[in-house]
Amino acid sequence: MSTVLVIGASRGIGFEFARQYADDGARVIATHRHPDDAGKLRALGAKTIELDVTDETGIAALAWHLDGEPVDLAILSAGVSIRPRTEGLVAPTASDFDFVMHTNVRAPMQLIPILAPSLVQAKGKLAVLSSRMGSTALMTSTGSWLYRASKTALNNVLKAASIELGAHGVVCMAFHPGWVRTDMGGPAADIDVRDSVAGMRRVIAAANASHNGKFLNYTGEQLSW
Ligand SMILES: NC(=O)c1ccc[n+]([C@@H]2O[C@H](COP(=O)([O-])OP(=O)(O)OC[C@H]3O[C@@H](n4cnc5c(N)ncnc54)[C@H](OP(=O)(O)O)[C@@H]3O)[C@@H](O)[C@H]2O)c1
């Protein structure tokens, strides 16, 4: 039975990953930050761990929870954006900057080293939830530029991880999940969360060493950095 770790599984894309993998019989370890969210994840059959990804002590404790056990797939889904969406070159407040960059960039940079031994042991896969909005090559708008910058930085972090972990047989990928109907994506978004996650799961299942260090759409198409 494969072990799947989902970071940020309380709702949205992370919850759907936990639900679909649990349905398929995987051993799912799901993190959530609010105690009230444990019940619905346990109802899926998942083992739950309380984790606010901006809490360094909690991240350090994750190593203790995992205790070096192999993890076949780690999904970093926890992420935030600022509402309302900004248009144009609006200077972010220091608190908005720190909030978005801490959650979307610093947390993955602190989590990946903690997860690395478990991923290396399993020769597993690492999937980070990035966004097409993080692509510099594909950028045509200034909307939500703080969020964009955070996902560009996350892509860079993923690429660095792919160099080191790829040498140990781990496949590291950054995903654009599509524009998905979740709390973040909103009700007008293009696709249902079930279809987004089913698509990414197909890509993850088929991924091999040639996918290491790639930026991928949920359909499997490669995106430009
Ligand atoms: N939806 C889209 O259209 C879309 C498009 C491109 C990329 N993405 C990316 O996909 C990922 C998931 O998005 P989503 O649509 O599922 O968003 P969502 O519905 O807003 O859910 C966000 C998830 O992140 C968790 N989270 C946020 N801050 C956290 C923290 N400090 N510690 C632990 N967990 C935290 C939330 O937990 P709580 O419930 O505790 O708040 C929740 O589980 C994000 O990284 C997002 O940037 C989404």
PDB file of C-alpha atoms and ligand atoms in Angstrom:
ATOM      1  CA  MET A   1       0.000   0.000   0.000  1.00  0.00           C
ATOM      2  CA  SER A   2       1.439   3.377  -0.936  1.00  0.00           C
ATOM      3  CA  THR A   3       1.665   6.231   1.554  1.00  0.00           C
ATOM      4  CA  VAL A   4       0.423   9.636   0.449  1.00  0.00           C
ATOM      5  CA  LEU A   5       1.033  12.732   2.549  1.00  0.00           C
ATOM      6  CA  VAL A   6      -1.148  15.771   1.835  1.00  0.00           C
ATOM      7  CA  ILE A   7      -0.103  19.074   3.426  1.00  0.00           C
ATOM      8  CA  GLY A   8      -3.108  21.407   3.666  1.00  0.00           C
ATOM      9  CA  ALA A   9      -5.921  18.861   3.379  1.00  0.00           C
ATOM     10  CA  SER A  10      -8.733  20.622   5.260  1.00  0.00           C
ATOM     11  CA  ARG A  11     -10.567  21.757   2.130  1.00  0.00           C
ATOM     12  CA  GLY A  12     -10.260  22.506  -1.573  1.00  0.00           C
ATOM     13  CA  ILE A  13      -7.692  20.700  -3.680  1.00  0.00           C
ATOM     14  CA  GLY A  14      -5.831  19.194  -0.713  1.00  0.00           C
ATOM     15  CA  PHE A  15      -8.989  17.639   0.718  1.00  0.00           C
ATOM     16  CA  GLU A  16      -9.911  16.198  -2.678  1.00  0.00           C
ATOM     17  CA  PHE A  17      -6.457  14.620  -3.036  1.00  0.00           C
ATOM     18  CA  ALA A  18      -6.903  13.007   0.386  1.00  0.00           C
ATOM     19  CA  ARG A  19     -10.410  11.820  -0.539  1.00  0.00           C
ATOM     20  CA  GLN A  20      -9.463  10.311  -3.905  1.00  0.00           C
ATOM     21  CA  TYR A  21      -6.287   8.584  -2.679  1.00  0.00           C
ATOM     22  CA  ALA A  22      -8.097   7.191   0.373  1.00  0.00           C
ATOM     23  CA  ASP A  23     -10.868   5.922  -1.930  1.00  0.00           C
ATOM     24  CA  ASP A  24      -8.224   4.093  -3.940  1.00  0.00           C
ATOM     25  CA  GLY A  25      -6.893   2.363  -0.824  1.00  0.00           C
ATOM     26  CA  ALA A  26      -3.747   4.415  -0.256  1.00  0.00           C
ATOM     27  CA  ARG A  27      -2.549   5.070   3.267  1.00  0.00           C
ATOM     28  CA  VAL A  28      -3.252   8.800   3.532  1.00  0.00           C
ATOM     29  CA  ILE A  29      -1.626  11.131   6.045  1.00  0.00           C
ATOM     30  CA  ALA A  30      -3.469  14.442   5.940  1.00  0.00           C
ATOM     31  CA  THR A  31      -2.468  17.669   7.667  1.00  0.00           C
ATOM     32  CA  HIS A  32      -4.901  20.367   8.755  1.00  0.00           C
ATOM     33  CA  ARG A  33      -4.403  23.369  11.011  1.00  0.00           C
ATOM     34  CA  HIS A  34      -7.771  23.651  12.787  1.00  0.00           C
ATOM     35  CA  PRO A  35      -8.715  20.837  15.208  1.00  0.00           C
ATOM     36  CA  ASP A  36     -12.304  20.839  13.873  1.00  0.00           C
ATOM     37  CA  ASP A  37     -11.101  19.601  10.477  1.00  0.00           C
ATOM     38  CA  ALA A  38      -9.669  16.332  11.808  1.00  0.00           C
ATOM     39  CA  GLY A  39     -13.026  14.519  11.898  1.00  0.00           C
ATOM     40  CA  LYS A  40     -13.866  14.738   8.207  1.00  0.00           C
ATOM     41  CA  LEU A  41     -10.348  13.595   7.266  1.00  0.00           C
ATOM     42  CA  ARG A  42     -10.479  10.677   9.697  1.00  0.00           C
ATOM     43  CA  ALA A  43     -13.841   9.750   8.199  1.00  0.00           C
ATOM     44  CA  LEU A  44     -11.958   9.209   4.922  1.00  0.00           C
ATOM     45  CA  GLY A  45      -9.668   6.778   6.747  1.00  0.00           C
ATOM     46  CA  ALA A  46      -6.773   9.237   6.836  1.00  0.00           C
ATOM     47  CA  LYS A  47      -4.278   9.597   9.652  1.00  0.00           C
ATOM     48  CA  THR A  48      -4.353  13.266  10.644  1.00  0.00           C
ATOM     49  CA  ILE A  49      -1.650  15.636  11.844  1.00  0.00           C
ATOM     50  CA  GLU A  50      -2.324  19.179  13.001  1.00  0.00           C
ATOM     51  CA  LEU A  51      -0.007  21.564  11.198  1.00  0.00           C
ATOM     52  CA  ASP A  52       0.005  25.274  10.510  1.00  0.00           C
ATOM     53  CA  VAL A  53       2.671  25.535   7.825  1.00  0.00           C
ATOM     54  CA  THR A  54       3.755  28.936   9.156  1.00  0.00           C
ATOM     55  CA  ASP A  55       4.600  27.380  12.520  1.00  0.00           C
ATOM     56  CA  GLU A  56       8.236  26.267  12.584  1.00  0.00           C
ATOM     57  CA  THR A  57       7.732  24.128  15.668  1.00  0.00           C
ATOM     58  CA  GLY A  58       4.889  22.298  13.939  1.00  0.00           C
ATOM     59  CA  ILE A  59       7.049  21.705  10.864  1.00  0.00           C
ATOM     60  CA  ALA A  60       9.849  20.327  13.022  1.00  0.00           C
ATOM     61  CA  ALA A  61       7.325  18.063  14.773  1.00  0.00           C
ATOM     62  CA  LEU A  62       6.306  16.637  11.382  1.00  0.00           C
ATOM     63  CA  ALA A  63       9.704  14.917  11.216  1.00  0.00           C
ATOM     64  CA  TRP A  64       8.889  13.253  14.519  1.00  0.00           C
ATOM     65  CA  HIS A  65       5.459  12.147  13.241  1.00  0.00           C
ATOM     66  CA  LEU A  66       6.931  10.692  10.058  1.00  0.00           C
ATOM     67  CA  ASP A  67       9.843   9.129  11.938  1.00  0.00           C
ATOM     68  CA  GLY A  68      11.703   8.428   8.708  1.00  0.00           C
ATOM     69  CA  GLU A  69       8.954   6.203   7.287  1.00  0.00           C
ATOM     70  CA  PRO A  70       8.844   6.024   3.491  1.00  0.00           C
ATOM     71  CA  VAL A  71       6.442   8.431   1.768  1.00  0.00           C
ATOM     72  CA  ASP A  72       5.582   7.511  -1.816  1.00  0.00           C
ATOM     73  CA  LEU A  73       3.937  10.823  -2.608  1.00  0.00           C
ATOM     74  CA  ALA A  74       3.989  14.173  -0.795  1.00  0.00           C
ATOM     75  CA  ILE A  75       1.625  16.895  -1.990  1.00  0.00           C
ATOM     76  CA  LEU A  76       2.149  20.464  -0.805  1.00  0.00           C
ATOM     77  CA  SER A  77      -1.248  22.086  -1.326  1.00  0.00           C
ATOM     78  CA  ALA A  78      -1.505  24.678   1.481  1.00  0.00           C
ATOM     79  CA  GLY A  79      -1.496  28.109  -0.112  1.00  0.00           C
ATOM     80  CA  VAL A  80      -3.005  31.571   0.192  1.00  0.00           C
ATOM     81  CA  SER A  81      -3.785  34.591  -1.948  1.00  0.00           C
ATOM     82  CA  ILE A  82      -4.938  38.098  -1.070  1.00  0.00           C
ATOM     83  CA  ARG A  83      -8.539  39.134  -1.589  1.00  0.00           C
ATOM     84  CA  PRO A  84      -9.677  41.282  -3.254  1.00  0.00           C
ATOM     85  CA  ARG A  85      -7.386  40.585  -6.175  1.00  0.00           C
ATOM     86  CA  THR A  86      -5.091  43.533  -6.919  1.00  0.00           C
ATOM     87  CA  GLU A  87      -4.782  45.025 -10.417  1.00  0.00           C
ATOM     88  CA  GLY A  88      -1.696  46.931 -11.498  1.00  0.00           C
ATOM     89  CA  LEU A  89       1.454  47.669  -9.592  1.00  0.00           C
ATOM     90  CA  VAL A  90      -0.135  48.140  -6.172  1.00  0.00           C
ATOM     91  CA  ALA A  91       2.504  48.054  -3.440  1.00  0.00           C
ATOM     92  CA  PRO A  92       1.753  45.212  -1.044  1.00  0.00           C
ATOM     93  CA  THR A  93       1.604  45.965   2.663  1.00  0.00           C
ATOM     94  CA  ALA A  94       4.360  44.378   4.695  1.00  0.00           C
ATOM     95  CA  SER A  95       1.834  42.123   6.408  1.00  0.00           C
ATOM     96  CA  ASP A  96       0.267  40.956   3.113  1.00  0.00           C
ATOM     97  CA  PHE A  97       3.740  40.287   1.704  1.00  0.00           C
ATOM     98  CA  ASP A  98       4.831  38.312   4.739  1.00  0.00           C
ATOM     99  CA  PHE A  99       1.552  36.373   4.881  1.00  0.00           C
ATOM    100  CA  VAL A 100       1.666  35.240   1.246  1.00  0.00           C
ATOM    101  CA  MET A 101       5.412  34.663   1.043  1.00  0.00           C
ATOM    102  CA  HIS A 102       5.551  32.831   4.346  1.00  0.00           C
ATOM    103  CA  THR A 103       2.764  30.408   3.440  1.00  0.00           C
ATOM    104  CA  ASN A 104       3.550  29.923  -0.247  1.00  0.00           C
ATOM    105  CA  VAL A 105       7.358  30.028  -0.244  1.00  0.00           C
ATOM    106  CA  ARG A 106       8.979  29.845   3.179  1.00  0.00           C
ATOM    107  CA  ALA A 107       6.787  26.967   4.345  1.00  0.00           C
ATOM    108  CA  PRO A 108       7.634  24.714   1.356  1.00  0.00           C
ATOM    109  CA  MET A 109      11.331  25.590   1.837  1.00  0.00           C
ATOM    110  CA  GLN A 110      11.047  24.440   5.438  1.00  0.00           C
ATOM    111  CA  LEU A 111       8.895  21.399   4.677  1.00  0.00           C
ATOM    112  CA  ILE A 112      10.882  19.914   1.795  1.00  0.00           C
ATOM    113  CA  PRO A 113      14.042  19.213   3.848  1.00  0.00           C
ATOM    114  CA  ILE A 114      11.871  17.573   6.512  1.00  0.00           C
ATOM    115  CA  LEU A 115      10.141  15.388   3.895  1.00  0.00           C
ATOM    116  CA  ALA A 116      13.299  14.568   1.936  1.00  0.00           C
ATOM    117  CA  PRO A 117      14.453  11.486   3.922  1.00  0.00           C
ATOM    118  CA  SER A 118      10.998   9.879   3.645  1.00  0.00           C
ATOM    119  CA  LEU A 119      10.775  10.631  -0.070  1.00  0.00           C
ATOM    120  CA  VAL A 120      14.299   9.384  -0.766  1.00  0.00           C
ATOM    121  CA  GLN A 121      13.652   6.181   1.144  1.00  0.00           C
ATOM    122  CA  ALA A 122      10.573   5.458  -1.007  1.00  0.00           C
ATOM    123  CA  LYS A 123      12.113   6.897  -4.218  1.00  0.00           C
ATOM    124  CA  GLY A 124       8.825   8.753  -4.136  1.00  0.00           C
ATOM    125  CA  LYS A 125       7.245  11.780  -5.784  1.00  0.00           C
ATOM    126  CA  LEU A 126       6.856  15.372  -4.632  1.00  0.00           C
ATOM    127  CA  ALA A 127       4.064  17.539  -6.071  1.00  0.00           C
ATOM    128  CA  VAL A 128       3.776  21.207  -5.169  1.00  0.00           C
ATOM    129  CA  LEU A 129       0.639  23.185  -5.975  1.00  0.00           C
ATOM    130  CA  SER A 130       1.948  26.090  -7.979  1.00  0.00           C
ATOM    131  CA  SER A 131      -0.053  28.094 -10.509  1.00  0.00           C
ATOM    132  CA  ARG A 132       0.158  29.156 -14.114  1.00  0.00           C
ATOM    133  CA  MET A 133       0.163  32.642 -12.564  1.00  0.00           C
ATOM    134  CA  GLY A 134       3.695  31.832 -11.400  1.00  0.00           C
ATOM    135  CA  SER A 135       4.934  31.487 -14.978  1.00  0.00           C
ATOM    136  CA  THR A 136       7.122  34.414 -16.016  1.00  0.00           C
ATOM    137  CA  ALA A 137       7.094  33.256 -19.650  1.00  0.00           C
ATOM    138  CA  LEU A 138       3.273  33.120 -19.837  1.00  0.00           C
ATOM    139  CA  MET A 139       2.554  36.354 -17.926  1.00  0.00           C
ATOM    140  CA  THR A 140       0.194  38.768 -19.686  1.00  0.00           C
ATOM    141  CA  SER A 141      -1.371  40.558 -16.691  1.00  0.00           C
ATOM    142  CA  THR A 142      -0.312  42.296 -13.499  1.00  0.00           C
ATOM    143  CA  GLY A 143      -3.322  40.982 -11.530  1.00  0.00           C
ATOM    144  CA  SER A 144      -2.455  39.590  -8.084  1.00  0.00           C
ATOM    145  CA  TRP A 145       1.245  40.226  -8.613  1.00  0.00           C
ATOM    146  CA  LEU A 146       2.133  39.280  -5.035  1.00  0.00           C
ATOM    147  CA  TYR A 147       0.541  35.840  -5.482  1.00  0.00           C
ATOM    148  CA  ARG A 148       2.263  35.526  -8.886  1.00  0.00           C
ATOM    149  CA  ALA A 149       5.640  36.355  -7.340  1.00  0.00           C
ATOM    150  CA  SER A 150       5.086  33.770  -4.603  1.00  0.00           C
ATOM    151  CA  LYS A 151       4.322  31.019  -7.112  1.00  0.00           C
ATOM    152  CA  THR A 152       7.307  32.006  -9.283  1.00  0.00           C
ATOM    153  CA  ALA A 153       9.467  31.654  -6.185  1.00  0.00           C
ATOM    154  CA  LEU A 154       7.830  28.316  -5.365  1.00  0.00           C
ATOM    155  CA  ASN A 155       8.653  27.099  -8.883  1.00  0.00           C
ATOM    156  CA  ASN A 156      12.274  28.021  -8.285  1.00  0.00           C
ATOM    157  CA  VAL A 157      12.235  26.148  -4.977  1.00  0.00           C
ATOM    158  CA  LEU A 158      10.771  23.074  -6.705  1.00  0.00           C
ATOM    159  CA  LYS A 159      13.460  23.209  -9.388  1.00  0.00           C
ATOM    160  CA  ALA A 160      16.198  23.327  -6.743  1.00  0.00           C
ATOM    161  CA  ALA A 161      14.592  20.404  -4.898  1.00  0.00           C
ATOM    162  CA  SER A 162      14.466  18.430  -8.150  1.00  0.00           C
ATOM    163  CA  ILE A 163      18.213  18.748  -8.604  1.00  0.00           C
ATOM    164  CA  GLU A 164      19.075  17.372  -5.199  1.00  0.00           C
ATOM    165  CA  LEU A 165      16.237  14.886  -4.667  1.00  0.00           C
ATOM    166  CA  GLY A 166      16.162  13.817  -8.320  1.00  0.00           C
ATOM    167  CA  ALA A 167      19.702  12.481  -7.863  1.00  0.00           C
ATOM    168  CA  HIS A 168      18.228  10.100  -5.257  1.00  0.00           C
ATOM    169  CA  GLY A 169      15.385   8.857  -7.453  1.00  0.00           C
ATOM    170  CA  VAL A 170      12.651  11.284  -6.296  1.00  0.00           C
ATOM    171  CA  VAL A 171      10.446  12.864  -8.999  1.00  0.00           C
ATOM    172  CA  CYS A 172       9.659  16.521  -8.148  1.00  0.00           C
ATOM    173  CA  MET A 173       6.907  18.366 -10.033  1.00  0.00           C
ATOM    174  CA  ALA A 174       5.185  21.760  -9.864  1.00  0.00           C
ATOM    175  CA  PHE A 175       1.505  21.679 -10.885  1.00  0.00           C
ATOM    176  CA  HIS A 176      -0.969  24.166 -12.243  1.00  0.00           C
ATOM    177  CA  PRO A 177      -4.270  22.616 -11.099  1.00  0.00           C
ATOM    178  CA  GLY A 178      -6.341  24.605 -13.572  1.00  0.00           C
ATOM    179  CA  TRP A 179      -8.694  27.373 -12.456  1.00  0.00           C
ATOM    180  CA  VAL A 180     -10.604  25.303  -9.931  1.00  0.00           C
ATOM    181  CA  ARG A 181     -13.914  25.873  -8.116  1.00  0.00           C
ATOM    182  CA  THR A 182     -12.672  26.033  -4.505  1.00  0.00           C
ATOM    183  CA  ASP A 183     -12.743  28.805  -1.903  1.00  0.00           C
ATOM    184  CA  MET A 184      -9.645  30.225  -3.581  1.00  0.00           C
ATOM    185  CA  GLY A 185     -10.742  29.728  -7.185  1.00  0.00           C
ATOM    186  CA  GLY A 186     -14.315  30.916  -6.547  1.00  0.00           C
ATOM    187  CA  PRO A 187     -17.610  29.687  -7.998  1.00  0.00           C
ATOM    188  CA  ALA A 188     -16.958  31.060 -11.509  1.00  0.00           C
ATOM    189  CA  ALA A 189     -13.788  29.010 -12.006  1.00  0.00           C
ATOM    190  CA  ASP A 190     -13.412  26.702 -15.002  1.00  0.00           C
ATOM    191  CA  ILE A 191     -13.269  23.235 -13.508  1.00  0.00           C
ATOM    192  CA  ASP A 192     -14.578  21.070 -10.718  1.00  0.00           C
ATOM    193  CA  VAL A 193     -12.065  20.119  -8.039  1.00  0.00           C
ATOM    194  CA  ARG A 194     -12.700  16.418  -8.730  1.00  0.00           C
ATOM    195  CA  ASP A 195     -11.603  16.781 -12.353  1.00  0.00           C
ATOM    196  CA  SER A 196      -8.538  18.857 -11.438  1.00  0.00           C
ATOM    197  CA  VAL A 197      -7.357  16.311  -8.879  1.00  0.00           C
ATOM    198  CA  ALA A 198      -8.196  13.310 -11.065  1.00  0.00           C
ATOM    199  CA  GLY A 199      -6.112  14.894 -13.827  1.00  0.00           C
ATOM    200  CA  MET A 200      -3.123  15.561 -11.570  1.00  0.00           C
ATOM    201  CA  ARG A 201      -3.355  12.036 -10.153  1.00  0.00           C
ATOM    202  CA  ARG A 202      -3.156  10.595 -13.679  1.00  0.00           C
ATOM    203  CA  VAL A 203      -0.067  12.704 -14.390  1.00  0.00           C
ATOM    204  CA  ILE A 204       1.529  11.759 -11.045  1.00  0.00           C
ATOM    205  CA  ALA A 205       0.846   8.045 -11.591  1.00  0.00           C
ATOM    206  CA  ALA A 206       2.510   8.128 -15.003  1.00  0.00           C
ATOM    207  CA  ALA A 207       5.424  10.341 -13.914  1.00  0.00           C
ATOM    208  CA  ASN A 208       8.966   9.009 -14.200  1.00  0.00           C
ATOM    209  CA  ALA A 209      12.464  10.477 -14.027  1.00  0.00           C
ATOM    210  CA  SER A 210      11.808  12.504 -17.199  1.00  0.00           C
ATOM    211  CA  HIS A 211       9.161  14.500 -15.292  1.00  0.00           C
ATOM    212  CA  ASN A 212      11.574  15.521 -12.544  1.00  0.00           C
ATOM    213  CA  GLY A 213      11.898  19.314 -12.306  1.00  0.00           C
ATOM    214  CA  LYS A 214       8.960  19.979 -14.643  1.00  0.00           C
ATOM    215  CA  PHE A 215       6.097  22.510 -14.413  1.00  0.00           C
ATOM    216  CA  LEU A 216       2.932  20.706 -15.505  1.00  0.00           C
ATOM    217  CA  ASN A 217      -0.699  21.525 -16.179  1.00  0.00           C
ATOM    218  CA  TYR A 218      -3.259  19.210 -14.532  1.00  0.00           C
ATOM    219  CA  THR A 219      -3.758  17.715 -17.992  1.00  0.00           C
ATOM    220  CA  GLY A 220      -0.088  16.735 -18.190  1.00  0.00           C
ATOM    221  CA  GLU A 221       0.968  19.405 -20.692  1.00  0.00           C
ATOM    222  CA  GLN A 222       4.324  20.962 -19.822  1.00  0.00           C
ATOM    223  CA  LEU A 223       4.254  24.683 -18.952  1.00  0.00           C
ATOM    224  CA  SER A 224       7.033  27.210 -19.462  1.00  0.00           C
ATOM    225  CA  TRP A 225       8.640  28.611 -16.334  1.00  0.00           C
TER     226      TRP A 225
HETATM  227  N1  LIG B   1      -8.213  27.030  -6.924  1.00  0.00           N
HETATM  228  C1  LIG B   1      -7.499  27.427  -7.967  1.00  0.00           C
HETATM  229  O1  LIG B   1      -8.056  27.837  -9.004  1.00  0.00           O
HETATM  230  C2  LIG B   1      -5.985  27.366  -7.916  1.00  0.00           C
HETATM  231  C3  LIG B   1      -5.294  27.733  -9.086  1.00  0.00           C
HETATM  232  C4  LIG B   1      -3.904  27.661  -9.076  1.00  0.00           C
HETATM  233  C5  LIG B   1      -3.233  27.242  -7.958  1.00  0.00           C
HETATM  234  N2  LIG B   1      -3.916  26.898  -6.825  1.00  0.00           N
HETATM  235  C6  LIG B   1      -3.136  26.479  -5.661  1.00  0.00           C
HETATM  236  O2  LIG B   1      -3.603  25.231  -5.189  1.00  0.00           O
HETATM  237  C7  LIG B   1      -3.429  25.147  -3.778  1.00  0.00           C
HETATM  238  C8  LIG B   1      -4.759  24.770  -3.121  1.00  0.00           C
HETATM  239  O3  LIG B   1      -5.707  25.762  -3.477  1.00  0.00           O
HETATM  240  P1  LIG B   1      -7.253  25.625  -3.147  1.00  0.00           P
HETATM  241  O4  LIG B   1      -7.969  26.157  -4.315  1.00  0.00           O
HETATM  242  O5  LIG B   1      -7.544  24.287  -2.611  1.00  0.00           O
HETATM  243  O6  LIG B   1      -7.361  26.731  -1.969  1.00  0.00           O
HETATM  244  P2  LIG B   1      -8.401  26.838  -0.773  1.00  0.00           P
HETATM  245  O7  LIG B   1      -9.675  26.185  -1.112  1.00  0.00           O
HETATM  246  O8  LIG B   1      -8.378  28.289  -0.377  1.00  0.00           O
HETATM  247  O9  LIG B   1      -7.686  25.963   0.387  1.00  0.00           O
HETATM  248  C9  LIG B   1      -6.452  26.399   0.882  1.00  0.00           C
HETATM  249  C10 LIG B   1      -5.888  25.287   1.737  1.00  0.00           C
HETATM  250  O10 LIG B   1      -4.614  25.743   2.238  1.00  0.00           O
HETATM  251  C11 LIG B   1      -4.626  25.615   3.647  1.00  0.00           C
HETATM  252  N3  LIG B   1      -3.770  26.596   4.298  1.00  0.00           N
HETATM  253  C12 LIG B   1      -3.655  27.910   4.055  1.00  0.00           C
HETATM  254  N4  LIG B   1      -2.790  28.475   4.927  1.00  0.00           N
HETATM  255  C13 LIG B   1      -2.341  27.470   5.718  1.00  0.00           C
HETATM  256  C14 LIG B   1      -1.447  27.392   6.800  1.00  0.00           C
HETATM  257  N5  LIG B   1      -0.808  28.483   7.269  1.00  0.00           N
HETATM  258  N6  LIG B   1      -1.211  26.195   7.376  1.00  0.00           N
HETATM  259  C15 LIG B   1      -1.846  25.082   6.935  1.00  0.00           C
HETATM  260  N7  LIG B   1      -2.724  25.081   5.918  1.00  0.00           N
HETATM  261  C16 LIG B   1      -2.964  26.270   5.328  1.00  0.00           C
HETATM  262  C17 LIG B   1      -6.078  25.849   4.043  1.00  0.00           C
HETATM  263  O11 LIG B   1      -6.294  25.412   5.375  1.00  0.00           O
HETATM  264  P3  LIG B   1      -7.433  26.086   6.330  1.00  0.00           P
HETATM  265  O12 LIG B   1      -8.727  25.419   5.982  1.00  0.00           O
HETATM  266  O13 LIG B   1      -6.943  25.783   7.695  1.00  0.00           O
HETATM  267  O14 LIG B   1      -7.462  27.551   6.007  1.00  0.00           O
HETATM  268  C18 LIG B   1      -6.773  25.010   2.966  1.00  0.00           C
HETATM  269  O15 LIG B   1      -6.713  23.639   3.278  1.00  0.00           O
HETATM  270  C19 LIG B   1      -2.896  26.496  -3.317  1.00  0.00           C
HETATM  271  O16 LIG B   1      -1.507  26.412  -3.155  1.00  0.00           O
HETATM  272  C20 LIG B   1      -3.242  27.417  -4.477  1.00  0.00           C
HETATM  273  O17 LIG B   1      -2.363  28.511  -4.575  1.00  0.00           O
HETATM  274  C21 LIG B   1      -5.278  26.955  -6.786  1.00  0.00           C
END
